[in-house]
Amino acid sequence: MPKPWRVLDSRINYSDRYVTHRMDRCETAHGVIVEPYHVIELPNWVNMVAVTDDARVLMINEYRHGIGEVVFGLPSGTVDPGETDPLRTAQRELAEETGAEASHWVETGRMFPNAAVNSNTCFSFLATGARITGETSFDEAEDIETVPVPLDELYRRLLARDLRMTAMHLVGLHEAGLYILTSGDPKVARLKEILAPLYSPS
């Protein structure tokens, strides 16, 4: 069984409210010195598959500067300082980005976006009974368009590998689909009727 490295020294190269760049000097279990090993400390993330009563998923279009493109994806965001429950963060982000709230929430997965160099965890949720009840509240640099998409159309594209999205959002969609199909949750029974034929075509 592999063993964790021993950290011999660690220093912060850069830090602000968004990101911390840490440089470690490490020793492996076999005595190999690894330096510098770069670690990017990021806040935890959330994303959610929010489905309305008429089986539409509240997707968004948002500019992502890392690739310089407007990207189709899930409502999502970062856990702010002082927020201890990712569910509350997800509920806040859904309201801010789409103006919606939802009556039933389930955590469908938690994963490491890149465990080799990133420190954070991403939490995925399924939110049903979603409905737009208020105004959006974007951050200063945000410009987001809400795009309701029929559940069957979205998952048909997902299974056809026809969605070019942030990786964690693709995982969130797959996790929500697995929950709908396998959980036995009566609150998603109608959604299961819609998805089951897509996963088991005749």
Short mmCIF file of C-alpha atoms in Angstrom, two decimals, residues 9 18 26-27 43 58-59 100 103 114 121 136 147 157 161 180:
data_model
loop_
_atom_site.label_atom_id
_atom_site.label_comp_id
_atom_site.label_asym_id
_atom_site.label_seq_id
_atom_site.Cartn_x
_atom_site.Cartn_y
_atom_site.Cartn_z
CA ASP A 9 9.30 22.17 4.54
CA TYR A 18 -9.17 33.30 -4.34
CA CYS A 26 8.73 16.37 0.48
CA GLU A 27 10.29 12.98 1.08
CA PRO A 43 -11.97 26.85 -1.81
CA LEU A 58 -31.82 24.96 -15.28
CA MET A 59 -28.54 25.17 -17.20
CA ALA A 100 -34.52 29.83 -8.47
CA SER A 103 -38.02 22.01 -2.67
CA ASN A 114 -7.44 17.34 -9.26
CA THR A 121 -13.43 19.12 -2.90
CA THR A 136 -30.65 36.93 -10.01
CA VAL A 147 -31.13 28.14 -20.18
CA ARG A 157 -26.74 14.80 -25.49
CA ARG A 161 -20.90 12.72 -25.64
CA ILE A 180 -32.38 9.20 -10.38
#
